[in-house]
Each structure stands twice: as structure tokens, then as C-alpha cells.
Coordinates of C-alpha atoms in Angstrom, one line a residue:
M1 CA 17.1 40.3 42.1
Y2 CA 18.5 40.8 38.6
F3 CA 20.1 37.4 38.8
I4 CA 16.8 35.7 39.9
R5 CA 14.9 37.4 37.2
M6 CA 17.5 36.3 34.6
M7 CA 17.2 32.8 35.8
N8 CA 13.4 32.9 35.7
D9 CA 13.5 34.1 32.1
M10 CA 16.1 31.6 31.0
R11 CA 14.9 28.4 29.3
M12 CA 15.0 25.3 31.4
K13 CA 17.4 23.6 29.0
K14 CA 19.9 26.5 29.1
K15 CA 19.5 26.8 32.9
L16 CA 20.4 23.2 33.5
A17 CA 23.2 23.3 31.0
F18 CA 24.7 26.4 32.7
T19 CA 24.5 24.9 36.1
F20 CA 25.9 21.5 35.0
I21 CA 28.8 23.1 33.0
S22 CA 29.7 25.3 35.9
A23 CA 29.4 22.7 38.6
A24 CA 30.4 19.4 37.0
I25 CA 31.6 19.3 33.4
L26 CA 34.6 21.6 33.7
P27 CA 36.3 19.8 36.7
L28 CA 35.3 16.4 35.5
L29 CA 36.6 17.1 32.1
L30 CA 40.0 18.2 33.4
S31 CA 40.4 15.3 35.7
G32 CA 39.0 12.8 33.1
L33 CA 41.4 13.9 30.4
Y34 CA 44.3 13.6 32.8
L35 CA 43.4 10.1 34.0
T36 CA 42.3 8.9 30.6
G37 CA 45.6 9.9 29.0
K38 CA 47.5 7.9 31.6
L39 CA 45.5 4.7 31.1
R40 CA 44.7 5.0 27.4
E41 CA 47.8 3.1 26.2
I42 CA 47.2 0.3 28.7
V43 CA 43.6 -0.2 27.7
I44 CA 44.4 -0.2 24.0
N45 CA 47.2 -2.8 24.4
N46 CA 45.0 -5.1 26.5
A47 CA 42.2 -4.9 23.9
F48 CA 44.7 -5.5 21.1
M49 CA 46.0 -8.7 22.7
Q50 CA 42.4 -9.9 23.3
V51 CA 41.5 -9.3 19.6
S52 CA 44.6 -11.1 18.4
D53 CA 43.6 -14.1 20.5
N54 CA 40.1 -14.0 19.2
V55 CA 41.2 -13.9 15.6
D56 CA 43.4 -16.9 16.1
R57 CA 40.5 -18.8 17.7
V58 CA 38.2 -17.9 14.8
R59 CA 40.8 -19.1 12.3
K60 CA 41.3 -22.4 14.0
R61 CA 37.6 -23.1 14.4
T62 CA 37.0 -22.1 10.7
E63 CA 39.8 -24.4 9.6
E64 CA 38.0 -27.3 11.4
L65 CA 34.8 -26.3 9.7
I66 CA 36.1 -26.3 6.2
K67 CA 38.1 -29.5 6.6
V68 CA 34.8 -31.4 6.3
P69 CA 33.8 -30.1 2.8
L70 CA 37.5 -30.5 1.8
D71 CA 37.5 -34.1 2.9
I72 CA 34.1 -34.8 1.1
S73 CA 35.5 -33.2 -2.1
Y74 CA 38.4 -35.7 -2.1
R75 CA 36.0 -38.6 -1.7
L76 CA 33.7 -37.4 -4.4
S77 CA 36.4 -36.6 -6.9
V78 CA 37.5 -40.2 -6.9
D79 CA 34.0 -41.7 -6.6
N80 CA 33.6 -43.6 -9.9
R81 CA 29.9 -44.3 -9.1
M82 CA 29.2 -40.6 -9.0
K83 CA 31.1 -40.0 -12.2
K84 CA 29.2 -42.7 -13.9
V85 CA 25.9 -41.3 -12.8
A86 CA 26.9 -37.8 -14.0
S87 CA 28.4 -38.8 -17.4
R88 CA 26.4 -41.9 -18.4
E89 CA 24.3 -41.6 -21.6
Y90 CA 20.7 -42.3 -20.7
A91 CA 18.1 -43.7 -23.1
N92 CA 15.2 -42.0 -21.5
Y93 CA 14.2 -39.9 -18.5
G94 CA 13.2 -43.0 -16.5
E95 CA 16.7 -44.3 -16.5
V96 CA 17.9 -40.9 -15.3
I97 CA 15.5 -40.8 -12.4
Q98 CA 16.3 -44.4 -11.5
A99 CA 20.1 -43.7 -11.5
Y100 CA 19.6 -40.6 -9.3
R101 CA 17.4 -42.5 -6.9
E102 CA 19.9 -45.3 -6.5
Y103 CA 22.9 -43.0 -5.9
T104 CA 22.4 -41.6 -2.4
D105 CA 26.0 -40.7 -1.3
I106 CA 25.4 -36.9 -1.8
R107 CA 22.2 -36.9 0.2
D108 CA 23.9 -39.1 2.9
Y109 CA 26.8 -36.6 3.2
I110 CA 24.4 -33.7 3.7
Q111 CA 22.5 -35.6 6.4
L112 CA 25.6 -36.8 8.2
Y113 CA 27.6 -33.6 8.2
K114 CA 26.1 -30.5 9.7
E115 CA 29.1 -28.5 8.5
I116 CA 27.8 -28.5 4.9
S117 CA 24.4 -27.3 3.5
G118 CA 24.5 -28.5 -0.1
I119 CA 26.5 -30.4 -2.8
R120 CA 26.2 -29.8 -6.5
V121 CA 27.9 -31.6 -9.4
Y122 CA 28.2 -29.8 -12.7
V123 CA 28.8 -32.2 -15.7
E124 CA 27.9 -31.6 -19.3
N125 CA 25.5 -34.5 -20.3
P126 CA 22.6 -33.7 -22.6
T127 CA 20.9 -37.0 -21.7
A128 CA 20.7 -36.2 -18.0
L129 CA 18.3 -34.0 -15.9
N130 CA 18.8 -31.4 -13.2
N131 CA 17.9 -32.4 -9.7
W132 CA 19.9 -29.8 -7.6
E133 CA 22.5 -32.5 -7.1
F134 CA 23.5 -33.2 -10.7
I135 CA 23.3 -30.0 -12.8
Q136 CA 23.8 -29.5 -16.5
P137 CA 25.9 -26.3 -16.8
D138 CA 24.6 -23.8 -19.3
N139 CA 26.5 -20.9 -20.8
S140 CA 25.6 -18.6 -17.9
I141 CA 27.2 -21.0 -15.4
M142 CA 30.2 -21.8 -17.5
D143 CA 30.9 -18.1 -18.0
Q144 CA 31.1 -17.6 -14.2
T145 CA 34.6 -16.7 -12.9
W146 CA 34.6 -19.4 -10.3
Y147 CA 33.6 -22.1 -12.9
R148 CA 36.4 -21.2 -15.2
E149 CA 39.0 -21.0 -12.4
A150 CA 38.0 -24.5 -11.2
I151 CA 38.5 -25.9 -14.7
D152 CA 41.9 -24.1 -15.1
Q153 CA 43.2 -25.1 -11.6
K154 CA 43.3 -28.9 -12.5
G155 CA 41.8 -30.3 -9.3
L156 CA 42.9 -27.7 -6.7
A157 CA 40.2 -26.5 -4.4
G158 CA 39.0 -22.9 -4.4
W159 CA 36.9 -20.9 -1.9
N160 CA 34.5 -18.3 -3.0
L161 CA 31.1 -16.7 -2.1
I162 CA 28.8 -18.0 -4.9
K163 CA 25.0 -18.2 -5.3
D164 CA 23.1 -21.5 -4.9
E165 CA 20.7 -22.0 -7.8
Q166 CA 18.2 -23.8 -5.6
S167 CA 17.9 -21.4 -2.6
D168 CA 19.0 -18.3 -4.5
T169 CA 21.3 -17.4 -1.6
E170 CA 25.0 -16.8 -1.4
S171 CA 27.3 -18.9 0.8
I172 CA 31.0 -19.7 1.0
S173 CA 31.6 -22.8 -1.1
L174 CA 34.4 -25.2 -2.0
I175 CA 34.9 -25.4 -5.8
R176 CA 37.1 -27.9 -7.6
S177 CA 37.2 -29.7 -10.9
F178 CA 37.5 -33.5 -11.3
P179 CA 38.1 -35.8 -14.3
V180 CA 34.9 -37.4 -15.6
D181 CA 36.4 -39.9 -18.0
A182 CA 39.7 -41.0 -19.5
V183 CA 39.5 -38.6 -22.5
G184 CA 39.9 -35.5 -20.4
K185 CA 36.3 -34.4 -19.8
K186 CA 35.9 -32.4 -16.6
G187 CA 33.2 -31.6 -14.2
V188 CA 33.0 -29.1 -11.3
L189 CA 32.1 -30.0 -7.8
V190 CA 30.6 -27.3 -5.5
I191 CA 30.1 -27.9 -1.7
N192 CA 28.4 -25.2 0.3
V193 CA 29.7 -24.6 3.8
D194 CA 26.7 -24.3 6.2
Q195 CA 26.3 -20.6 6.9
Q196 CA 24.7 -21.1 10.3
Q197 CA 27.8 -23.0 11.5
L198 CA 30.0 -20.2 10.2
S199 CA 27.8 -17.6 11.8
S200 CA 27.9 -19.4 15.2
I201 CA 31.7 -19.2 15.2
L202 CA 31.6 -15.4 14.5
E203 CA 28.7 -14.5 16.8
Q204 CA 30.8 -15.2 19.9
E205 CA 33.1 -12.3 19.1
S206 CA 32.5 -8.9 20.7
F207 CA 34.4 -6.9 18.1
T208 CA 33.5 -6.7 14.4
T209 CA 34.9 -9.9 12.9
L210 CA 34.9 -10.8 9.2
I211 CA 35.9 -13.7 7.0
V212 CA 36.7 -12.6 3.4
D213 CA 37.6 -14.5 0.3
S214 CA 40.3 -13.8 -2.2
R215 CA 38.1 -11.2 -4.0
N216 CA 37.6 -9.3 -0.7
R217 CA 34.0 -10.4 -0.5
I218 CA 32.7 -10.8 3.0
V219 CA 31.6 -14.5 3.3
G220 CA 30.8 -14.3 7.0
S221 CA 30.5 -11.7 9.8
N222 CA 29.1 -11.3 13.3
E223 CA 27.2 -8.4 11.9
A224 CA 24.7 -10.1 9.5
E225 CA 24.1 -7.0 7.3
L226 CA 27.8 -7.1 6.2
T227 CA 27.7 -10.6 4.8
G228 CA 27.8 -10.6 1.0
M229 CA 29.3 -7.1 0.8
N230 CA 32.7 -6.2 -0.6
L231 CA 35.3 -5.1 1.9
S232 CA 35.6 -1.8 0.1
D233 CA 31.9 -1.1 0.7
I234 CA 32.5 -0.7 4.5
K235 CA 34.9 2.3 3.9
V236 CA 38.1 0.7 5.0
D237 CA 41.5 2.0 4.1
E238 CA 42.6 0.7 0.7
Q239 CA 45.7 -0.8 2.2
I240 CA 43.6 -3.3 4.1
L241 CA 42.3 -4.7 0.8
L242 CA 45.9 -5.8 0.0
N243 CA 47.5 -6.4 3.4
Q244 CA 48.1 -10.0 4.5
E245 CA 48.6 -11.4 8.0
G246 CA 49.4 -8.8 10.7
S247 CA 48.0 -5.8 12.6
Y248 CA 47.6 -2.3 11.2
N249 CA 46.4 1.1 12.3
T250 CA 43.8 2.4 9.8
V251 CA 40.6 4.3 9.4
V252 CA 37.2 2.5 9.2
K253 CA 34.1 4.5 8.5
G254 CA 36.0 7.6 9.4
K255 CA 37.1 6.3 12.8
D256 CA 40.6 5.5 14.0
S257 CA 40.8 1.8 14.3
K258 CA 43.1 -1.2 14.7
V259 CA 42.8 -4.1 12.3
V260 CA 44.1 -7.6 12.9
I261 CA 44.4 -10.0 9.9
A262 CA 45.0 -13.7 10.0
D263 CA 45.4 -15.8 6.8
L264 CA 43.5 -19.0 6.4
N265 CA 45.1 -21.2 3.6
P266 CA 43.4 -24.6 3.3
P267 CA 45.7 -27.4 1.9
N268 CA 45.6 -28.1 -1.9
S269 CA 43.8 -24.8 -2.6
W270 CA 44.5 -22.2 -5.2
N271 CA 43.2 -19.4 -3.0
G272 CA 42.4 -18.9 0.7
L273 CA 40.4 -16.8 3.2
R274 CA 41.3 -14.1 5.6
V275 CA 40.0 -13.5 9.1
I276 CA 39.8 -9.8 9.9
S277 CA 38.9 -8.2 13.2
I278 CA 38.3 -4.5 13.5
I279 CA 38.2 -2.5 16.7
T280 CA 37.8 1.2 17.1
V281 CA 39.9 3.2 19.5
A282 CA 36.7 4.7 20.9
G283 CA 35.3 1.3 21.6
I284 CA 38.3 0.3 23.5
T285 CA 38.4 3.3 25.7
R286 CA 34.8 2.8 26.7
E287 CA 35.9 -0.1 28.8
A288 CA 38.3 2.0 30.8
D289 CA 36.5 1.7 34.1
Q290 CA 39.7 2.3 36.0
V291 CA 39.5 5.9 35.0
I292 CA 36.3 6.3 37.1
L293 CA 37.9 4.6 40.1
L294 CA 41.0 6.7 40.0
G295 CA 39.0 9.9 39.5
A296 CA 36.5 9.2 42.3
V297 CA 38.1 11.7 44.7
V298 CA 38.2 14.5 42.2
I299 CA 34.6 13.7 41.1
L300 CA 33.3 13.8 44.7
V301 CA 34.8 17.2 45.4
S302 CA 33.2 18.5 42.1
L303 CA 29.9 17.0 42.9
L304 CA 29.8 18.8 46.3
F305 CA 30.2 22.1 44.5
A306 CA 27.6 21.0 42.0
V307 CA 25.1 20.1 44.7
L308 CA 25.2 23.6 46.1
L309 CA 24.4 25.2 42.8
I310 CA 21.8 22.7 41.9
Y311 CA 20.1 23.0 45.3
A312 CA 19.8 26.8 44.9
S313 CA 18.4 26.4 41.4
A314 CA 16.0 23.7 42.5
T315 CA 14.7 25.9 45.4
L316 CA 14.0 28.7 43.0
L317 CA 12.1 26.3 40.7
S318 CA 10.3 24.5 43.5
R319 CA 8.7 27.7 44.8
R320 CA 7.2 28.5 41.5
M321 CA 6.1 24.9 40.9
L322 CA 4.5 24.9 44.4
R323 CA 2.3 27.8 43.4
L324 CA 1.2 25.9 40.3
S325 CA 0.5 22.8 42.4
K326 CA -1.7 24.7 44.9
H327 CA -3.6 26.2 42.0
M328 CA -4.2 22.7 40.5
A329 CA -5.5 21.6 43.9
K330 CA -8.1 24.4 43.8
V331 CA -9.2 23.3 40.4
G332 CA -9.4 19.7 41.6
S333 CA -11.9 20.8 44.3
G334 CA -14.2 22.2 41.6
S335 CA -13.1 25.8 41.1
W336 CA -13.1 26.2 37.3
E337 CA -13.1 29.9 37.1
T338 CA -9.7 30.6 38.8
Y339 CA -6.5 31.3 36.7
I340 CA -2.9 31.6 37.7
H341 CA -0.1 33.9 36.6
I342 CA 3.5 32.8 37.3
D343 CA 6.3 35.3 36.4
G344 CA 9.0 34.2 34.0
K345 CA 9.5 33.1 30.4
D346 CA 10.9 29.7 31.1
E347 CA 9.1 26.3 31.0
V348 CA 7.4 26.9 34.3
G349 CA 5.9 30.2 33.1
L350 CA 4.9 28.6 29.8
L351 CA 3.4 25.7 31.8
S352 CA 1.2 28.0 33.8
K353 CA -0.1 29.7 30.6
Q354 CA -0.8 26.3 29.0
F355 CA -2.6 25.1 32.1
N356 CA -4.9 28.2 32.0
T357 CA -5.6 27.3 28.3
L358 CA -6.3 23.7 29.3
L359 CA -8.6 24.8 32.1
R360 CA -10.7 26.8 29.7
S361 CA -10.8 23.8 27.3
V362 CA -11.9 21.4 30.1
H363 CA -14.6 23.9 31.1
D364 CA -15.9 24.1 27.6
L365 CA -15.8 20.3 27.3
V366 CA -17.9 19.9 30.5
Q367 CA -20.5 22.2 29.0
E368 CA -20.4 20.2 25.8
V369 CA -20.9 16.9 27.6
Q370 CA -23.9 18.4 29.5
E371 CA -25.4 19.5 26.2
T372 CA -24.8 16.1 24.7
N373 CA -26.5 14.4 27.7
A374 CA -29.5 16.7 27.3
Q375 CA -29.7 15.8 23.6
K376 CA -29.5 12.1 24.5
N377 CA -32.4 12.5 27.0
L378 CA -34.4 14.3 24.3
I379 CA -33.8 11.3 22.0
E380 CA -35.0 8.9 24.6
Q381 CA -38.0 11.1 25.3
R382 CA -39.0 11.1 21.6
Q383 CA -38.5 7.3 21.4
S384 CA -40.8 6.8 24.4
E385 CA -43.4 9.2 22.8
I386 CA -43.8 6.7 19.9
R387 CA -45.1 3.9 22.1
F388 CA -47.6 6.1 24.0
K389 CA -49.0 7.6 20.8
M390 CA -49.6 4.1 19.3
L391 CA -52.0 3.0 22.1
A392 CA -54.1 4.7 24.7
S393 CA -52.3 4.3 28.1
Q394 CA -55.5 3.3 29.8
I395 CA -55.6 -0.1 28.0
H396 CA -53.8 -2.9 29.8
P397 CA -51.5 -4.7 27.2
H398 CA -52.3 -8.2 28.5
F399 CA -56.0 -7.6 28.5
L400 CA -55.8 -6.2 25.0
F401 CA -53.8 -9.1 23.6
N402 CA -56.0 -11.7 25.3
S403 CA -59.1 -10.0 23.9
L404 CA -57.7 -9.9 20.3
E405 CA -56.7 -13.5 20.6
S406 CA -60.2 -14.5 21.7
I407 CA -61.7 -12.5 18.7
R408 CA -59.2 -14.2 16.3
M409 CA -60.1 -17.7 17.6
E410 CA -63.8 -17.0 17.4
A411 CA -63.4 -15.8 13.8
H412 CA -61.4 -18.9 12.9
I413 CA -64.0 -21.2 14.5
R414 CA -66.7 -19.4 12.4
R415 CA -64.5 -19.9 9.3
Q416 CA -63.9 -16.2 8.9
D417 CA -60.2 -16.7 8.1
D418 CA -59.7 -13.2 6.6
I419 CA -61.0 -11.6 9.8
A420 CA -58.8 -13.9 11.9
E421 CA -55.8 -13.0 9.8
A422 CA -56.6 -9.3 10.2
V423 CA -56.9 -9.6 14.0
W424 CA -53.6 -11.5 14.1
L425 CA -51.9 -8.8 12.1
L426 CA -53.3 -6.1 14.4
S427 CA -52.1 -8.0 17.5
T428 CA -48.7 -8.5 16.1
L429 CA -48.4 -4.8 15.1
L430 CA -49.6 -3.7 18.6
R431 CA -47.2 -6.1 20.4
S432 CA -44.2 -4.9 18.4
S433 CA -45.1 -1.3 19.0
L434 CA -45.4 -1.8 22.7
E435 CA -42.1 -3.6 22.8
A436 CA -40.3 -0.8 21.0
G437 CA -37.7 0.6 23.3
S438 CA -35.3 3.6 23.1
G439 CA -32.5 1.5 21.5
N440 CA -31.9 0.6 17.9
I441 CA -33.3 -2.6 16.3
P442 CA -32.2 -4.5 13.2
L443 CA -33.6 -3.2 9.9
R444 CA -35.3 -6.6 9.2
E445 CA -37.5 -6.1 12.3
E446 CA -38.6 -2.7 11.2
I447 CA -39.4 -4.0 7.7
E448 CA -41.4 -6.9 9.2
R449 CA -43.4 -4.3 11.2
V450 CA -44.1 -2.3 8.0
R451 CA -45.1 -5.5 6.2
C452 CA -47.5 -6.4 9.0
Y453 CA -49.0 -2.9 9.0
L454 CA -49.5 -3.0 5.2
D455 CA -51.1 -6.4 5.2
M456 CA -53.6 -5.1 7.9
Q457 CA -54.4 -2.1 5.7
K458 CA -54.8 -4.3 2.7
F459 CA -57.4 -6.1 4.6
R460 CA -59.2 -2.8 4.9
Y461 CA -58.7 -1.5 1.4
E462 CA -58.5 -4.8 -0.5
D463 CA -57.6 -4.4 -4.1
R464 CA -57.3 -0.6 -3.8
L465 CA -53.9 -1.0 -2.0
E466 CA -50.8 -2.6 -3.4
Y467 CA -47.3 -2.5 -1.9
H468 CA -43.8 -3.5 -2.7
L469 CA -40.9 -4.0 -0.2
T470 CA -37.4 -4.0 -1.7
V471 CA -34.4 -4.4 0.8
D472 CA -30.8 -5.0 0.0
P473 CA -29.9 -8.4 1.7
D474 CA -26.6 -6.9 3.1
L475 CA -28.6 -4.4 5.2
Q476 CA -30.8 -6.8 7.1
E477 CA -28.9 -6.3 10.3
L478 CA -28.3 -2.6 10.0
P479 CA -29.3 -0.9 13.3
V480 CA -32.1 1.6 12.9
P481 CA -34.4 3.4 15.4
P482 CA -37.7 1.6 15.9
L483 CA -40.9 3.0 14.2
I484 CA -38.8 5.0 11.7
I485 CA -40.4 3.7 8.4
Q486 CA -43.9 2.7 9.5
P487 CA -45.1 6.2 10.3
L488 CA -44.1 7.3 6.8
V489 CA -46.0 4.4 5.2
E490 CA -49.0 5.4 7.3
N491 CA -48.7 8.9 6.0
S492 CA -48.6 7.6 2.4
I493 CA -51.8 5.7 2.9
L494 CA -53.5 8.6 4.6
H495 CA -52.7 11.1 1.9
G496 CA -52.2 8.8 -1.0
L497 CA -55.1 6.3 -0.8
D498 CA -57.9 7.9 1.1
N499 CA -58.1 10.7 -1.5
R500 CA -58.1 8.4 -4.5
E501 CA -61.0 6.1 -5.5
E502 CA -58.9 4.0 -7.8
G503 CA -56.5 3.1 -5.0
A504 CA -52.7 3.4 -4.7
V505 CA -49.3 1.6 -4.8
I506 CA -47.0 2.0 -1.8
T507 CA -43.3 1.2 -2.4
V508 CA -40.6 0.9 0.3
E509 CA -37.0 0.6 -1.1
V510 CA -33.8 0.3 1.0
K511 CA -30.6 0.5 -1.0
K512 CA -27.0 0.1 0.1
I513 CA -24.7 3.1 -0.6
T514 CA -21.1 3.7 0.1
D515 CA -21.4 4.8 3.7
G516 CA -24.8 3.6 4.8
A517 CA -28.4 3.0 3.6
L518 CA -30.7 5.1 1.5
I519 CA -34.4 4.5 2.4
K520 CA -37.3 5.6 0.1
V521 CA -41.0 5.5 0.7
F522 CA -43.1 6.6 -2.3
D523 CA -46.7 6.3 -3.5
N524 CA -48.7 7.2 -6.6
G525 CA -51.4 9.0 -4.6
A526 CA -52.8 12.5 -4.8
G527 CA -49.6 14.3 -3.8
F528 CA -49.3 17.8 -2.3
P529 CA -49.8 21.1 -4.1
P530 CA -46.6 23.3 -4.0
E531 CA -47.8 25.6 -1.2
R532 CA -48.7 22.6 1.0
L533 CA -45.4 21.0 0.3
A534 CA -43.5 24.2 1.2
G535 CA -45.5 24.3 4.5
I536 CA -44.5 20.8 5.4
R537 CA -40.9 21.4 4.6
A538 CA -40.9 24.5 6.7
E539 CA -42.6 22.7 9.6
L540 CA -39.9 20.0 9.6
A541 CA -37.1 22.6 9.6
E542 CA -38.4 24.3 12.7
D543 CA -36.7 23.7 16.1
V544 CA -39.9 23.3 18.1
H545 CA -41.5 19.9 18.6
E546 CA -45.1 18.9 18.0
Q547 CA -47.3 19.3 21.0
E548 CA -50.8 18.8 19.7
S549 CA -50.5 15.9 17.3
E550 CA -52.4 12.8 18.3
R551 CA -50.5 10.4 15.9
I552 CA -47.0 9.5 15.0
G553 CA -46.1 11.8 12.1
M554 CA -43.3 12.8 9.9
R555 CA -42.2 15.5 12.4
N556 CA -41.5 12.8 15.0
V557 CA -39.5 10.7 12.6
N558 CA -37.6 13.7 11.3
D559 CA -36.7 14.9 14.8
R560 CA -35.3 11.5 15.8
L561 CA -33.2 11.2 12.7
V562 CA -31.7 14.6 13.1
L563 CA -31.0 14.1 16.8
M564 CA -29.3 10.7 16.2
Y565 CA -27.5 11.1 12.9
G566 CA -27.4 14.9 12.2
E567 CA -28.9 17.1 9.5
S568 CA -27.7 14.9 6.7
S569 CA -30.3 12.3 7.7
A570 CA -33.3 14.6 7.7
L571 CA -36.4 13.7 5.7
R572 CA -36.4 14.9 2.1
I573 CA -39.9 15.2 0.5
E574 CA -40.7 15.4 -3.2
S575 CA -44.3 15.6 -4.4
Q576 CA -46.4 16.4 -7.4
P577 CA -50.2 16.8 -7.5
E578 CA -51.9 13.7 -8.9
T579 CA -48.5 12.1 -9.3
G580 CA -47.4 11.0 -5.9
T581 CA -45.1 11.6 -3.0
T582 CA -41.5 10.4 -2.3
I583 CA -39.9 10.6 1.1
T584 CA -36.2 9.8 1.3
F585 CA -33.8 9.7 4.2
Y586 CA -30.3 8.4 4.9
I587 CA -28.9 6.2 7.8
P588 CA -25.1 5.9 8.2
G589 CA -23.8 2.3 8.1
G590 CA -22.5 0.8 11.3
V591 CA -23.9 3.5 13.5
D592 CA -25.2 2.1 16.8
N593 CA -26.6 4.5 19.4
D594 CA -27.8 1.9 21.9

């Protein structure tokens, strides 16, 4: 019992580690060390022979690759036409361009030989131009080590990693000087070896393989991130920087390794390249599959013992997991109030506690969803209430519209155009009100409904009513609840114009703000005294809904705004007696509650 309790209290990670160490690792480790020791030497020798062959293959293929730029350099160094183009004194830039255009040998070489990626000729000639083939060397170029070495070596070829002025990339290049004229003037020829061709040679190697120049700069590698680095940057033994052809035991990046080096010395060159292949001892031993075959018998016996221990441990775990599974099944059938307690401090015990916490969270979430659905139903109810309060339900819409249209046509026939216009406005307003559903509509439709309503009221009040509608063009398609502005305008006319003989001005303004739209409805009417204004604000803040109102009022608008967008969108009312009333509310941008 003590052992079972200890296992239950033990963390899953420690439990599995204890079982695995006891049942598998110790016997496997002993047998593995014995067998690996016997075969280690064989595996390393085989891998070393393979690497030596690979290095020799890379050297031969690289020799074939650099023979092409070497041969082209011989041709160009004795090409009198090229020398004439490079050193000729030109009278104007037109002659320079014409000479460059007529001399196509460099471009032909680049197109014919995929082994090279560029050719540059450096000759001092103040009358010439740079065209990435013929270049006038400035002091920054002539001070380069490779340029000075080429001049000093008197026609021998050199191989270095240098930067191409046109592509701003480094590549292994052939460099050699050539005589320009009989008086001893010299130029420098640079031929870039195609880096992709060099990479294709190296990418076939499974071990780390490098090509380095005489300055120990890596000009090519089957690991692209190493190209351009110095050999010392990859933390190799300092002896490798100086060693020539041969094989060496060394340390690379802190790991015991073997290094095979092969020299690559092109003919008629003052320097050469080295092919270096690096293999780690750990990398070689990973391929020792024979160890697994030879140790199969020992491993099998060890596994049998491991199975017994693992089976006992799994049985103990499965019983506790089965209890948890049965409890989950009860919850799945709808029992939200049951909780489980599983003894132990390991992962299974913690899982049962977390499941109980999750169960409580899901239960709370279900209640929240139910409350949200109830709130949504309330919104739809308030939206439907708008339509029924606009018209008496006893009037059939088609009969009403047909009657209004008949009246409008009769007024038009009798040349009472103002009456016809008023009837048309009323018909339009009633139709849009009846068509208002529970979903949102574009702001432009709501503004058009307000405009229609104001035009109809202007027919009634004539010059006593003026109105202004100002809407930001970017907000035309903003989704808003239907009949959200018109009731406020109606309220402004009711309290702002009916009580003033001189009339009133109604202004509706919709401004774009950072995260939505700010809507203002204000008038210059009679306004409210402070006590009346306080009563209105208190009424809007109450949680109960209007039951006795026979019209669409501010309370209905306020309730829908709060239900749909939250308290931040509630109506804000400012009023001064004999000055006017301003009603402001906010609608978040991009909110769509359809």
C-alpha cells in the first residue's frame, strides 16, 4: 500500500523515468557500450575512407569547373581587340558606347559558358566609361589586396573571394594582370566562377565540405551559411588553418572530428584552393546500425522485463483514468452538478481537479449564453415594437398605400403639387417604417428616412421649420439600428417647435471619430428646465421599459442602443431653457449585429 501511494504521489515524468531506467536503460546501456566499443573503430575507418573519396571527387570536379575561366583568361589576355577597346583614347562618349557595342566577346563568353557568371576588365582610361565589363579602377579598387597582387604577379592567375561591384555579392574569382600596350601599362582581368555551379558540386556531399582560398576564406560550402566566412570563424583548431593536404584529428566547434584536406593548385597560378571535409566522430557512430542487430538478443530480454514493470504501472494508472472517464460520461449525459475526487498528487490527480474547475466554468458559460440569448430576444422585441407603434395594426398596408397614392394623384391632377408632395413623403415614410426589420441598415437609409420626415413636417410648419443634415461621406454604409435618429428628430420638433411661435432649426450631424461615429441631434427650441432635464435623465437610466407610451420616444432609442452597444452608447442630453436641446450618442464603427 505504501508503494502504491508513493507511485500515485509521484509525478508522471518521474514515474516513467524511474520505470524506464529500471527496466530498459541500464541493461541497454551496458550492452550498447560493449557492442559499440567493438564496432566503433570499423565504423570510423569506413567513414574516413568514404570522406577521402568524396574529397578527391570534389577536387576533380572543381578543377574541371575552374579550367573554363582559366582558359578564357588566356584568350582575353592576348586579345588585342579587347585591349584596344579598353585603352583607346575616345573623343566623346558616343565613340565609347559604339566601341563597347561592337565588342561582344565578353558577353558571348558569359552566354556560352555556364561555369562563369561575370567578366570584368580593369584598365585606367580617363576617356572611357564603366559598363560592368570595362571598369575604370579608382583608388578604392587599386588599394585592394587582390588588385595589387595581380599587378605584382606579372600575368599569373590568382584565386580569391572578392565582391562584384554590380551584384554586390562575393564569389570565387580568377584574377590576373595583362599588358595593355608596349610601354608596360597593365590592366587586371577578373572572371567570376558561377557560384551555383560550385554549390551544385558541394551539395551532393553528406558531410560538411568546404573550399577555401589562400586567405582561409570559405569560397564554397554545402552549408550555405558558411560561405564568405573565415575558416577561423567556425572554431576549428588553429593547426587546420596552416595544414596542407592530408588527414588530421582535431576539434571543430568543441567536438572531436576528423578533417581531410586536399590541395587544388591550378596551373600558372600564384595561389590555390583547398578542399576540406569535416566529419564528427559522433556523426559517424550514428550510422552504426550493426550495433542494433548484434544487441537484439540482449535488448529483447531487457524489454521483457521492462514490459512487466510498465504493465503494472499502466494498470495502476488505467484504473484511476477509468474513474475519470466514467465521470466525463456522466457529464456528457447532462449532469453538470457532479464532481470527482481522485486520490494522488500526480498528473491524473491534477487532471481531475482541473476537470472540476473546467466543469464549473462550462456551467457558468452556459448560463451566460442563456442570458445573452434572452438579451438578444429583448433587442428583437424592442425592434418589432417600433414598427407597431408607427401605425395602427388594424390598417392593412396595401390598402393604406393605395389610398395615399390615389390622394396624391388626385392632388396632382388638381394642380395641388405641394399636397401631392406631402402625401408622397408620408407614403415613403410609412413604407420605410413598415419595412424596418430587426437587423441593422446602412446609415444613409436612416438619414434618408429622417430627411423624408423633416420634409413632411416642413410642409406642415412651412417657414417656421428649418433643418440641416451633415453626414461624413465615409459613414454612409455604417450599419445602424433602424429608426434610431428619426424618433429623436420627432422629439425635437415636438418640444422645440410646437412651443415657439417664431419656429425652430433642427440640425442632425454625424461625425467620424477614431472608433466609430458620433451622432448629434440638436434644436434651438424651448429646451427643458433643470428639474425636467433631471427627470428625463433619471427615466432613461432606469432598468424598466415603457409600458404606457403610445409613440416612439427617447426611452425606446436609449434601450436599444444600450442593449446592442453597451452603456457607452446611451443617450446624452444637454438642454438650456430658451436655448435648445442637444442629444448625442455613439455607435462603434464596424459593429454589425444582424
